[in-house]
Each structure stands twice: as structure tokens, then as C-alpha cells.
Coordinates of C-alpha atoms in Angstrom, one line a residue:
Chain A
M1 CA -0.2 -0.1 0.0
A2 CA 3.3 2.1 0.7
E3 CA 4.4 1.3 -2.0
F4 CA 1.2 2.0 -4.0
W5 CA 1.2 5.4 -2.6
D6 CA 5.0 6.5 -3.3
I7 CA 5.4 5.5 -7.0
Y8 CA 1.3 5.9 -8.3
L9 CA -0.5 8.2 -5.7
L10 CA 1.8 10.9 -5.0
P11 CA 3.2 11.5 -7.9
A12 CA -1.1 11.7 -9.8
L13 CA -1.6 13.9 -6.6
I14 CA 0.9 16.6 -7.2
I15 CA 0.0 16.6 -11.2
V16 CA -3.0 17.2 -10.6
G17 CA -2.1 20.3 -8.5
Q18 CA 0.7 21.7 -10.4
I19 CA -3.0 21.6 -13.4
L20 CA -4.6 23.4 -11.3
L21 CA -1.8 26.0 -10.1
I22 CA -1.5 26.6 -13.7
V23 CA -5.5 26.6 -15.5
L24 CA -6.7 28.5 -13.1
P25 CA -4.6 31.8 -13.3
L26 CA -4.8 31.0 -17.1
L27 CA -8.8 31.1 -16.5
L28 CA -8.0 34.3 -14.4
A29 CA -6.5 35.8 -17.4
V30 CA -7.9 35.0 -20.0
A31 CA -11.3 36.8 -18.0
Y32 CA -9.3 40.2 -17.4
L33 CA -7.6 39.9 -21.3
T34 CA -11.2 40.3 -22.1
L35 CA -11.6 43.4 -19.2
Y36 CA -7.9 44.7 -20.9
E37 CA -8.6 44.5 -24.6
R38 CA -12.1 46.3 -24.0
K39 CA -10.2 49.1 -21.4
V40 CA -7.1 49.2 -23.9
M41 CA -9.5 49.7 -27.3
A42 CA -11.9 52.6 -25.0
V43 CA -8.6 54.3 -25.1
M44 CA -7.7 54.7 -28.5
Q45 CA -10.5 55.0 -29.6
L46 CA -11.8 58.2 -27.0
R47 CA -14.1 56.4 -24.3
K48 CA -13.8 54.8 -21.5
G49 CA -14.3 51.3 -21.5
P50 CA -16.3 49.7 -19.0
N51 CA -16.4 51.3 -15.1
V52 CA -19.2 50.6 -13.9
V53 CA -19.5 47.3 -12.1
G54 CA -16.5 47.4 -9.4
P55 CA -13.6 50.4 -9.4
F56 CA -12.8 51.0 -12.5
G57 CA -15.3 48.4 -14.0
L58 CA -13.2 45.5 -12.4
L59 CA -15.9 42.6 -11.9
Q60 CA -16.8 43.3 -14.9
P61 CA -15.6 39.7 -16.1
L62 CA -17.1 38.2 -13.8
A63 CA -20.2 40.1 -14.5
D64 CA -20.2 38.7 -18.0
G65 CA -19.5 35.6 -16.9
A66 CA -22.5 35.3 -14.5
K67 CA -24.6 36.5 -17.1
L68 CA -23.6 33.4 -19.8
F69 CA -23.8 30.9 -17.4
F70 CA -27.8 31.8 -16.3
K71 CA -28.7 31.7 -19.7
E72 CA -30.4 29.0 -21.4
T73 CA -28.5 26.8 -23.7
V74 CA -30.4 26.5 -27.4
V75 CA -30.0 23.7 -29.4
P76 CA -31.2 24.0 -33.1
T77 CA -33.4 21.6 -34.2
G78 CA -31.2 20.3 -37.3
A79 CA -28.5 20.0 -35.2
N80 CA -26.3 16.9 -34.6
K81 CA -26.8 17.4 -30.6
V82 CA -23.6 15.2 -29.8
L83 CA -21.3 17.1 -32.0
F84 CA -23.1 20.1 -31.6
L85 CA -22.2 20.4 -27.8
L86 CA -18.9 18.9 -28.8
A87 CA -17.0 21.3 -30.9
P88 CA -16.3 24.1 -27.8
M89 CA -16.0 21.4 -25.5
V90 CA -12.5 20.3 -28.0
T91 CA -11.6 24.0 -28.8
F92 CA -11.7 25.0 -24.9
I93 CA -9.9 22.0 -24.2
L94 CA -6.5 22.0 -26.6
S95 CA -6.3 25.8 -25.5
L96 CA -5.6 24.7 -22.1
I97 CA -3.7 21.2 -22.7
A98 CA -0.7 23.4 -24.8
W99 CA -0.1 25.3 -21.6
A100 CA 1.5 21.5 -20.3
V101 CA 4.8 22.0 -22.1
I102 CA 5.2 25.6 -22.0
P103 CA 7.8 27.0 -18.8
F104 CA 6.9 29.9 -17.4
D105 CA 10.2 30.0 -14.8
E106 CA 13.5 27.8 -14.6
G107 CA 11.9 24.4 -14.3
W108 CA 9.3 26.0 -14.0
V109 CA 6.6 23.1 -16.0
L110 CA 4.4 20.9 -16.3
A111 CA 5.7 18.3 -18.6
D112 CA 9.5 19.0 -19.7
I113 CA 9.3 17.0 -22.9
N114 CA 12.2 16.6 -25.5
V115 CA 9.5 17.5 -28.5
G116 CA 7.7 20.3 -26.7
V117 CA 7.4 22.7 -30.3
L118 CA 6.2 20.0 -31.6
Y119 CA 3.4 19.5 -29.3
L120 CA 2.8 23.0 -29.8
F121 CA 3.1 22.7 -32.9
A122 CA 0.2 20.0 -32.7
I123 CA -1.9 21.0 -31.1
S124 CA -2.1 24.4 -32.0
S125 CA -2.8 22.6 -35.8
L126 CA -5.5 21.0 -34.2
G127 CA -8.0 23.8 -33.2
V128 CA -9.2 23.9 -36.0
Y129 CA -11.2 21.5 -35.2
G130 CA -13.7 23.1 -33.1
I131 CA -14.5 25.5 -35.7
I132 CA -15.1 23.2 -38.5
I133 CA -17.1 20.9 -36.5
A134 CA -18.9 23.9 -34.9
G135 CA -19.8 24.7 -38.5
W136 CA -20.5 21.4 -39.5
A137 CA -23.3 20.5 -36.9
S138 CA -24.9 23.7 -36.3
N139 CA -26.8 22.8 -39.8
S140 CA -27.1 26.6 -40.7
R141 CA -25.7 28.5 -43.4
Y142 CA -23.2 31.1 -42.1
P143 CA -21.7 29.0 -39.0
F144 CA -20.7 26.3 -42.2
L145 CA -19.5 29.0 -44.4
G146 CA -17.5 30.4 -41.1
A147 CA -16.0 27.2 -40.7
L148 CA -14.8 26.6 -44.3
R149 CA -13.2 29.1 -44.3
S150 CA -11.6 29.0 -40.7
A151 CA -9.5 25.9 -42.1
A152 CA -8.6 26.6 -45.6
Q153 CA -7.2 29.9 -43.2
M154 CA -5.6 27.9 -40.4
V155 CA -4.1 25.4 -42.8
S156 CA -2.1 28.1 -45.2
Y157 CA -0.8 30.1 -42.2
E158 CA 0.1 27.0 -40.1
V159 CA 2.7 25.8 -43.3
S160 CA 4.3 29.7 -42.7
I161 CA 4.7 28.7 -38.6
G162 CA 6.0 26.0 -39.1
F163 CA 9.3 27.0 -41.5
V164 CA 9.1 30.3 -38.9
I165 CA 9.9 27.0 -36.1
V166 CA 11.9 25.4 -38.1
T167 CA 14.4 28.6 -38.4
V168 CA 14.9 29.1 -34.7
L169 CA 15.5 25.0 -33.9
L170 CA 18.3 25.3 -36.1
C171 CA 20.0 28.3 -34.4
A172 CA 19.1 26.8 -31.2
G173 CA 19.6 23.7 -31.7
T174 CA 17.0 21.6 -29.7
L175 CA 13.0 20.6 -30.0
N176 CA 13.1 21.0 -25.6
L177 CA 11.6 24.5 -24.9
T178 CA 13.6 25.2 -21.7
G179 CA 16.7 25.1 -23.9
I180 CA 15.4 27.3 -26.4
V181 CA 14.7 30.1 -23.7
E182 CA 18.1 28.5 -22.4
S183 CA 19.8 28.9 -25.8
Q184 CA 19.1 32.4 -25.6
K185 CA 20.3 33.7 -22.6
G186 CA 23.7 35.7 -23.6
D187 CA 25.9 38.6 -21.7
L188 CA 23.7 41.3 -24.4
G189 CA 20.6 40.1 -22.5
L190 CA 18.0 41.5 -24.8
L191 CA 20.1 41.4 -27.9
N192 CA 20.8 37.5 -28.0
W193 CA 17.0 36.9 -28.3
W194 CA 16.0 35.2 -31.4
F195 CA 14.0 38.3 -32.5
V196 CA 17.4 40.4 -33.5
P197 CA 18.6 38.1 -35.9
L198 CA 15.6 36.6 -36.8
F199 CA 13.9 39.6 -37.0
P200 CA 11.7 39.1 -40.5
M201 CA 10.4 35.5 -39.3
F202 CA 9.4 36.8 -35.9
I203 CA 7.1 39.6 -38.1
I204 CA 5.8 36.8 -40.1
F205 CA 5.3 34.8 -36.8
F206 CA 3.4 37.5 -34.8
V207 CA 1.6 37.8 -38.4
S208 CA 1.0 34.0 -38.5
I209 CA -0.7 33.9 -35.2
L210 CA -3.0 37.0 -35.8
A211 CA -4.5 34.4 -37.8
E212 CA -3.9 31.6 -36.8
T213 CA -6.5 32.4 -33.8
N214 CA -8.6 34.5 -35.7
R215 CA -7.8 37.5 -35.1
H216 CA -8.1 40.8 -36.7
P217 CA -7.2 41.2 -39.3
F218 CA -8.2 37.8 -40.5
D219 CA -11.3 37.4 -38.3
L220 CA -12.3 36.4 -41.8
P221 CA -14.0 33.1 -40.1
E222 CA -16.5 35.4 -37.7
A223 CA -16.6 38.4 -39.6
E224 CA -19.7 39.9 -38.6
A225 CA -21.2 42.4 -41.9
E226 CA -20.9 38.7 -43.7
L227 CA -21.4 36.1 -41.3
V228 CA -23.3 37.2 -38.6
A229 CA -21.2 35.6 -35.7
G230 CA -19.6 32.9 -38.4
Y231 CA -19.2 29.5 -37.2
Q232 CA -20.2 30.8 -33.7
T233 CA -24.1 31.7 -34.7
E234 CA -26.1 29.5 -33.5
Y235 CA -24.6 29.0 -30.1
S236 CA -25.3 30.2 -26.6
S237 CA -25.1 30.9 -22.8
M238 CA -22.3 28.2 -21.8
A239 CA -20.6 26.2 -24.9
F240 CA -20.8 30.2 -26.0
A241 CA -18.4 30.6 -23.1
L242 CA -16.4 27.9 -24.1
F243 CA -15.3 29.2 -27.1
F244 CA -14.9 33.0 -26.4
L245 CA -12.3 31.4 -23.4
G246 CA -11.1 29.2 -25.7
E247 CA -10.2 31.6 -28.3
Y248 CA -8.9 34.3 -25.5
A249 CA -6.5 31.5 -24.0
N250 CA -5.4 30.6 -27.4
M251 CA -4.2 34.3 -27.4
I252 CA -2.0 34.1 -24.3
L253 CA -1.1 30.9 -25.6
M254 CA 0.4 31.9 -28.4
S255 CA 1.9 35.3 -27.1
G256 CA 3.7 32.4 -24.8
I257 CA 4.8 30.8 -27.6
C258 CA 5.7 34.2 -29.5
T259 CA 7.4 34.8 -26.1
V260 CA 9.6 31.5 -25.5
L261 CA 11.1 31.7 -29.0
F262 CA 11.9 35.3 -30.1
L263 CA 11.6 36.7 -26.7
G264 CA 14.0 35.1 -24.5
G265 CA 11.0 33.1 -22.1
W266 CA 11.4 34.0 -18.8
L267 CA 14.4 36.1 -19.5
P268 CA 15.5 39.5 -17.9
P269 CA 16.4 42.6 -21.2
A270 CA 19.2 42.3 -19.2
D271 CA 22.1 41.3 -16.3
W272 CA 21.1 44.1 -14.2
A273 CA 20.9 43.7 -10.4
I274 CA 17.3 45.9 -10.5
F275 CA 16.1 43.6 -13.6
T276 CA 17.5 39.6 -11.9
W277 CA 15.8 41.2 -8.5
I278 CA 12.5 40.5 -10.5
P279 CA 11.8 36.8 -10.7
G280 CA 11.5 35.5 -14.2
I281 CA 7.6 34.4 -14.4
I282 CA 6.9 37.9 -13.6
W283 CA 9.2 38.8 -17.1
F284 CA 7.0 36.1 -19.0
G285 CA 4.0 37.6 -17.8
I286 CA 5.0 41.4 -18.7
K287 CA 6.0 40.2 -22.3
I288 CA 2.9 37.8 -23.1
A289 CA 1.4 41.4 -22.2
I290 CA 3.4 43.1 -24.9
L291 CA 2.1 40.8 -27.1
L292 CA -1.4 40.5 -26.3
F293 CA -1.7 44.7 -26.1
V294 CA 0.2 44.2 -30.0
F295 CA -3.1 41.8 -30.7
I296 CA -5.7 44.3 -29.6
W297 CA -3.4 47.9 -30.9
V298 CA -3.9 45.8 -34.7
R299 CA -7.6 44.7 -33.9
A300 CA -7.9 48.7 -32.8
T301 CA -6.0 49.6 -35.5
L302 CA -6.7 47.4 -39.8
P303 CA -9.3 47.3 -41.5
R304 CA -10.2 43.4 -42.0
Y305 CA -8.4 41.5 -44.5
R306 CA -10.5 40.6 -47.9
Y307 CA -10.5 36.6 -48.1
D308 CA -8.3 36.3 -51.4
Q309 CA -5.9 39.0 -49.9
L310 CA -5.5 36.6 -47.1
M311 CA -4.8 33.7 -48.8
R312 CA -2.0 35.3 -51.4
L313 CA 0.0 36.5 -47.8
G314 CA -0.2 33.4 -46.8
W315 CA 0.6 31.0 -50.0
K316 CA 2.1 33.8 -51.7
V317 CA 4.2 36.1 -49.7
F318 CA 4.6 34.1 -46.5
L319 CA 5.4 30.6 -47.5
P320 CA 8.2 31.6 -50.0
F321 CA 9.7 34.2 -48.2
S322 CA 10.1 32.0 -44.7
L323 CA 11.0 28.7 -47.2
F324 CA 14.0 31.1 -48.4
W325 CA 15.1 32.6 -45.2
V326 CA 14.8 29.1 -43.7
V327 CA 18.0 28.2 -46.4
L328 CA 19.6 30.9 -45.7
T329 CA 19.9 30.1 -42.6
A330 CA 20.4 26.9 -42.5
G331 CA 22.9 28.1 -45.5
V332 CA 24.2 31.0 -43.1
L333 CA 25.2 28.8 -39.8
V334 CA 27.1 26.1 -41.3
Y335 CA 29.0 28.9 -43.8
M336 CA 30.0 30.5 -40.2
D337 CA 31.0 27.6 -38.5
L338 CA 27.6 28.7 -36.0
V339 CA 25.6 25.4 -35.9
P340 CA 24.7 24.5 -32.3
A341 CA 26.2 20.8 -31.1
Chain B
M1 CA 5.0 -0.5 -15.4
I2 CA 1.7 -1.8 -14.5
I3 CA 0.0 1.8 -16.0
S4 CA 2.2 1.7 -19.1
T5 CA 0.3 -2.0 -19.7
I6 CA -3.1 -0.4 -18.9
A7 CA -2.1 2.6 -20.9
F8 CA -1.8 0.7 -24.1
Y9 CA -4.4 -1.7 -23.7
L10 CA -6.2 0.9 -23.6
F11 CA -5.4 2.5 -26.5
A12 CA -4.6 -0.5 -28.5
A13 CA -8.8 -1.0 -27.6
M14 CA -9.4 2.7 -28.4
T15 CA -7.2 2.0 -32.3
I16 CA -9.0 -1.2 -33.7
A17 CA -12.7 0.2 -31.8
S18 CA -12.8 3.7 -33.5
A19 CA -11.1 1.9 -37.3
F20 CA -13.6 0.0 -36.4
M21 CA -16.4 2.9 -36.3
V22 CA -14.6 4.6 -39.6
I23 CA -16.1 2.0 -42.0
S24 CA -19.0 0.7 -40.0
A25 CA -20.7 4.8 -38.3
K26 CA -23.4 5.5 -41.0
N27 CA -22.5 9.1 -41.6
P28 CA -19.3 9.9 -43.3
V29 CA -18.4 13.0 -40.9
H30 CA -18.5 10.5 -38.0
S31 CA -16.5 8.3 -39.9
V32 CA -13.5 11.2 -40.8
L33 CA -13.9 12.2 -36.6
Y34 CA -13.4 9.0 -35.7
L35 CA -10.6 8.4 -37.6
I36 CA -9.2 10.8 -36.1
L37 CA -9.6 9.6 -32.9
A38 CA -7.7 6.4 -34.6
F39 CA -4.7 8.8 -35.4
F40 CA -4.4 10.1 -31.6
N41 CA -4.5 6.5 -30.7
S42 CA -1.7 5.3 -32.3
A43 CA -0.1 8.7 -31.2
A44 CA -0.3 7.4 -28.1
L45 CA 0.9 4.4 -29.2
F46 CA 3.8 5.2 -30.4
V47 CA 4.9 7.6 -27.1
L48 CA 4.6 4.1 -25.1
L49 CA 7.1 3.4 -27.7
G50 CA 9.0 6.4 -26.0
A51 CA 8.8 7.0 -30.0
E52 CA 7.8 10.7 -29.2
F53 CA 8.7 12.6 -32.7
I54 CA 7.4 10.0 -34.4
A55 CA 4.2 10.4 -32.6
M56 CA 4.4 14.2 -32.3
I57 CA 4.5 14.5 -36.8
L58 CA 1.6 11.5 -37.1
V59 CA -0.4 14.3 -35.6
V60 CA 0.9 17.5 -36.6
V61 CA 0.4 15.8 -40.4
Y62 CA -2.4 13.6 -40.3
V63 CA -4.7 14.8 -37.9
G64 CA -3.6 18.5 -38.1
A65 CA -3.5 18.2 -42.3
V66 CA -4.6 15.7 -43.5
A67 CA -8.1 15.2 -41.8
V68 CA -8.5 18.3 -41.9
L69 CA -8.7 18.1 -45.7
F70 CA -10.3 14.7 -45.3
L71 CA -13.9 16.9 -43.0
F72 CA -13.2 19.2 -45.9
V73 CA -14.5 17.2 -48.6
V74 CA -16.7 15.4 -47.1
M75 CA -18.5 18.3 -45.3
M76 CA -18.4 19.9 -48.6
L77 CA -20.5 15.9 -50.3
D78 CA -23.9 16.3 -50.8
I79 CA -24.7 12.4 -49.6
N80 CA -27.8 11.2 -50.4
F81 CA -28.0 8.3 -47.4
A82 CA -30.9 6.8 -49.0
E83 CA -29.1 6.2 -52.2
L84 CA -25.6 5.2 -50.2
R85 CA -27.5 2.0 -48.6
Q86 CA -29.0 0.7 -52.0
G87 CA -25.1 0.6 -53.2
F88 CA -24.3 -0.7 -50.6
L89 CA -26.4 -4.2 -51.6
Q90 CA -25.1 -3.6 -54.5
Y91 CA -21.5 -3.9 -54.6
L92 CA -21.7 -5.8 -51.5
P93 CA -20.8 -9.1 -53.8
I94 CA -17.4 -7.5 -55.1
G95 CA -16.3 -5.8 -51.5
G96 CA -16.7 -8.9 -49.8
L97 CA -14.8 -11.0 -52.1
I98 CA -11.5 -8.7 -51.9
G99 CA -12.0 -8.3 -48.4
L100 CA -12.2 -11.8 -48.3
I101 CA -9.1 -11.4 -50.8
L102 CA -6.9 -9.2 -48.3
L103 CA -8.0 -11.3 -45.5
I104 CA -6.4 -14.3 -47.0
E105 CA -3.3 -13.1 -48.0
L106 CA -2.9 -11.0 -44.6
I107 CA -3.3 -14.5 -43.3
L108 CA -1.1 -16.4 -45.6
V109 CA 1.9 -13.4 -45.1
V110 CA 1.7 -13.8 -41.2
S111 CA 1.6 -17.5 -40.6
G112 CA 4.4 -17.3 -43.2
W113 CA 6.0 -15.2 -41.0
A114 CA 10.0 -16.4 -40.0
L115 CA 12.5 -14.4 -38.4
S116 CA 15.8 -15.4 -39.7
P117 CA 18.2 -16.5 -37.4
E118 CA 20.5 -13.7 -37.5
A119 CA 17.9 -11.4 -36.3
I120 CA 17.0 -13.6 -33.8
Q121 CA 20.1 -13.9 -32.1
V122 CA 20.1 -9.8 -32.6
G123 CA 16.9 -9.1 -30.7
S124 CA 17.9 -11.7 -27.6
Q125 CA 21.1 -10.0 -26.8
V126 CA 18.8 -7.0 -25.8
S127 CA 20.2 -3.7 -24.7
P128 CA 19.9 -0.8 -27.4
V129 CA 22.2 1.5 -27.1
V130 CA 22.1 3.4 -24.5
S131 CA 23.3 7.1 -25.4
D132 CA 22.5 11.3 -24.7
L133 CA 20.7 11.7 -27.6
T134 CA 16.9 12.1 -28.0
N135 CA 14.5 10.1 -30.1
T136 CA 15.0 13.5 -32.4
E137 CA 18.6 13.7 -33.1
Q138 CA 18.6 9.7 -33.9
L139 CA 16.2 9.8 -36.3
G140 CA 18.0 13.0 -37.8
H141 CA 20.7 11.1 -37.9
I142 CA 19.9 8.0 -39.8
I143 CA 18.2 10.1 -42.7
Y144 CA 20.6 12.4 -43.2
T145 CA 23.5 10.4 -43.2
D146 CA 23.1 6.9 -43.9
Y147 CA 20.2 7.6 -45.8
A148 CA 20.4 10.6 -47.2
Y149 CA 20.4 10.4 -50.7
L150 CA 16.9 7.7 -50.6
F151 CA 15.5 11.0 -48.5
Q152 CA 16.0 13.0 -51.0
I153 CA 14.4 11.1 -53.8
A154 CA 11.7 10.2 -51.9
G155 CA 11.6 14.6 -51.3
M156 CA 11.7 14.7 -55.4
I157 CA 9.1 12.5 -55.2
L158 CA 6.5 14.1 -53.9
L159 CA 7.6 17.1 -55.7
V160 CA 6.6 15.1 -58.5
A161 CA 3.5 14.5 -57.3
M162 CA 2.8 18.3 -56.5
I163 CA 3.4 19.9 -59.3
G164 CA 1.0 17.0 -61.0
A165 CA -1.8 17.7 -59.1
I166 CA -0.7 21.7 -59.7
V167 CA -0.7 21.1 -63.4
L168 CA -4.3 18.6 -63.2
T169 CA -5.8 20.8 -61.9
N170 CA -4.6 24.7 -62.7
R171 CA -7.0 26.1 -65.2
S172 CA -7.3 29.5 -66.3
R173 CA -10.7 30.4 -66.6
P174 CA -11.4 33.9 -70.1
G175 CA -12.4 36.8 -68.2
V176 CA -11.5 37.0 -64.7
R177 CA -9.9 39.9 -63.3
K178 CA -7.0 39.4 -60.5
Q179 CA -6.0 42.0 -59.1
N180 CA -2.6 42.7 -59.4
I181 CA -1.2 43.9 -56.2
A182 CA 1.7 46.0 -58.2
R183 CA 0.4 47.9 -60.6
Q184 CA -1.7 49.0 -57.5
V185 CA 0.9 50.4 -55.3
Y186 CA 2.7 51.5 -57.8
R187 CA -0.2 54.2 -59.1
R188 CA 0.0 57.0 -58.8
P189 CA -2.4 60.0 -58.4
E190 CA -0.5 61.8 -61.4
D191 CA -1.4 59.0 -63.6
S192 CA -5.2 58.5 -62.9
M193 CA -5.3 62.2 -61.9
A194 CA -5.9 65.7 -63.3
V195 CA -6.6 68.7 -62.1
R196 CA -8.8 71.3 -64.2
K197 CA -9.9 74.5 -63.6
V198 CA -13.3 74.4 -64.6
E199 CA -15.5 77.8 -66.3
P200 CA -18.5 78.2 -64.7
G201 CA -21.1 77.3 -66.7
Q202 CA -18.6 75.4 -69.5
G203 CA -18.9 72.0 -68.3
V204 CA -15.0 69.8 -68.3

């Protein structure tokens, strides 16, 4: 019995505790990301934003959550009921499980696996299923069109994301996320991070994650002028809330991946005493918050792309350029003898 | 150890069950979803074998790309279920015959399977080379040193297939107006606008 406790039960309990430690703050972050978005957009558009519920509108996300929770779940008559309810769960769960491999600080990672980057890539490529199943199961025109658009869009941009990841891997020499962060450590601090030598790739990656998370200016799947609300038109109550949470958790996740790959993860921008006093997880959070700010900034600034322009950008601009950059990076690394062991 | 055994039987049973559901589900969309489940469970089996790289690639390539396109196509099809079932009875004899032949062939192959004595000897020595190299690096070493030419040839074959598919499906339709972004960018106000001083009552 004691053996059973030591080998199975205790580790299982510890893992469950760690999962809760990741998921609960994440859900809180998602809730406040919606407030962050509304407040930042409001300032950019010279408005006040939510300021009624609680001081500075700080309780607004909780009020929104409670409202959604008490609404009625409507399942359309023609819908495929099982798949209709499965779709939001898929979206939500996929946005959570990817966090298992993200290193928050040195050694602060739930599963430090060797193929961390590939795992993230695999999970993010599954995100399309929630949307496409939702569109099909709703048995309704607008959701279906939104789902088809989204499937094509996500598959297109994943290709260039893959090549961007390959360039980072070539430079870092490992698929392990902790290893990638460690490879950005150096005397130059900020200038050692991969976004400096791979700056064009950083830009391509950021634009691609905008498309991958269906955010502006690539939010064609839910273009309200043409498709009502796209794939989530028929959803209400908690099913809608799960889509919403999943989408915002995905934004945070993608910013996290971008931070790990290009912005040095938990590393401080310079080796000065003031900076090194601040714990790594705070730096990680600050970097994610900056990237999320850019997400919102883009939303408040840019008009929506037309669908053919979106496809053109993905296949005719990003794909050839990132392919070229992979070859260039590999060539330079071999020529200068910089290939990591 | 017992956990991994339980996990193996769980994933293996799920793989077989979902593979069976792929061919028996009435709705083709459900079939594709079961296929995805089967891919997932095989990926889990690869993880249990310690082949994490192949497991992830299986998910990325098959679940993330191939199955999405399957689902895409199947959802777009306009399916008449009554017609499907009619066709089912019509094609049952031929399909059954082909299935039977495949089954007999499989049984013949598996029952005639014999390991060469050397292979058994190598297998009985156990102890795979313990090294610090990760799974991915080992695969890389093998593919890019021992089998570099074969790898290149495989890439070439895929390239030919890809170009072939593009050539077969690409058709230039006359009368379609396309956006030429370079032309738009290089367009200047002087090219398309002229400022005229118009006298009142004269017109342009």
C-alpha cells in the first residue's frame, strides 16, 4: 500500500495540483484579458470602456461570466446534438492542454518533454477542429461558411508558422522549450534573443499567429458584416462562453509561444541587478502582456483583409519568404560554423 | 510498469474500436472523426514506445493537415443516405470478395512469417545503445547520414506529385479579373487624376 502511494498516488496528486496551479491563473488571465482588450480599445478610441461594475470596471468579466452562465443553452433542431456540444469543449480543452509544456520560469514546467515545440505545433494545428465541427454540426449556412473559411485560413498559415519554427530550431539546436529559452541567454541580454537575428521571421510569426487565432485583421471566420458571427452564430450560454474562453486562451498561448521562441521566455532584458531581482515568471508575464497589447492594438487599427488577399499573403508572400529564410539560416549557420552542437 | 501496460491496452483497444467505427459509421463525417480518434490513439501508442518524435509528426501531419482536408471534402459532399444504402447492397458481393482475398493474403503472410536466425540472435542480445541523444537527433543522424540519397529521392517524388496535382487542377479561366497588387502600389495620383480649372457654366 505504501508503495502504491509512493509510486502512483502521490505523483498523480502532485501533477493534479500543478495542473490546477496552471489552469486557475490562466482562466483568471483570460477573464481579465477581455477587460484589458475593452479598456485598451476604449482608450484608443477616446472612450471610457467598462467602468460601472466594480472599481474601474474590474468586476466586469465576472459579471459577464455570470450572465453567460445563467443563460439558456439553445440547441438548434436540425443540429447534430453530440457534435454541436463537443465542438466548444474541443476548442476549450485544446487551448488548455498546450500549457503543459510552456516553461514559465527556470524549471517551472509541467512536462519538460524533448519535443515540446512539436507538441505545441500539433496542438495548435488541432484548433481548427473545434471550429469546423461547430460549423458543420450547427446545420446552418452562416456557421458553415465561417467554418470553411477558418479551416482554409488556419491550414494556410500553419505552413509558414512551421517554417518559422524550423529557423528558430536551427539556431537553438533543440526541440525542448526550456532549451530554446536557455539558448537565448548571453552577455548581451535583450540583443541575444532570437527576435534580433531572425527579425523578419518574428514579424511573420506574429502575423501568422494573428491569422491562426482568427484575430483581426484576419477574423474572416467571424466577419460580422457577412457571416453574422461565423461559426458561433448558433451558440449561446456556456457553449458560447467555452468558445470565447478558448479563443482568448489561445491568444495568450500563442503570445506565450512567441515569447519562448523569440523573446527569451523568462530571461530579463539585461543582466543588471534591478532586472535580475524580478522573478522570471514576472518577465514572462510582462512579455506576454506586451504581445497581447499588440494583438489589441492591431484590432483597433487595421481594417479586415479580404479573403483572397488573406490567402495571397499566406501562400504567395509568407510561404516563399519563410522557405527562403530557412535555407538562408541553414546556409549561414553552416558557413560561419555556428551550428549548435 | 503496470500503468504503461494498462495504457497500452486502453489505446490499442480504442484504436481498433475507432478503426472499426470508421467503416461502420453511417454518417461519413462521423467516419472521419473516428479516423482522427484512431490517429490520436496510434500517436499515443508511439509515445508509449518512446518514439515521441514520430508520435508528434503523426498528429501534425495526419490529424492537423490530412484529416482536416478529408473533413473539408466530406462536409462539402452532398450525400444522399438512401442512395448510399442502395449502393451498399449492390456492391456488397464485390467488396466482400476483395475483403476476403485481402484477409486470406494477410493470413498467409502472417502465418508464413519467419525471423532469420541472425535477427533472433540480435533481438535476444537486447540492450539498445544507451546514449544521450534524443529520439529526434537519432532519427536525424540516421536519415541524413545513412539514407541521405533515399531521403532526397523521396522528397523529389513528393515534389513531382505536388507539381502534377497543380498542373492537373490549374486552369486559366478567361474573363476573370484579378488584382495586381504591384500595379496598384505603383499607381500614382498623377497617372489617374488631373486637376482642371473649370469655368462656371462651361463644363469640362
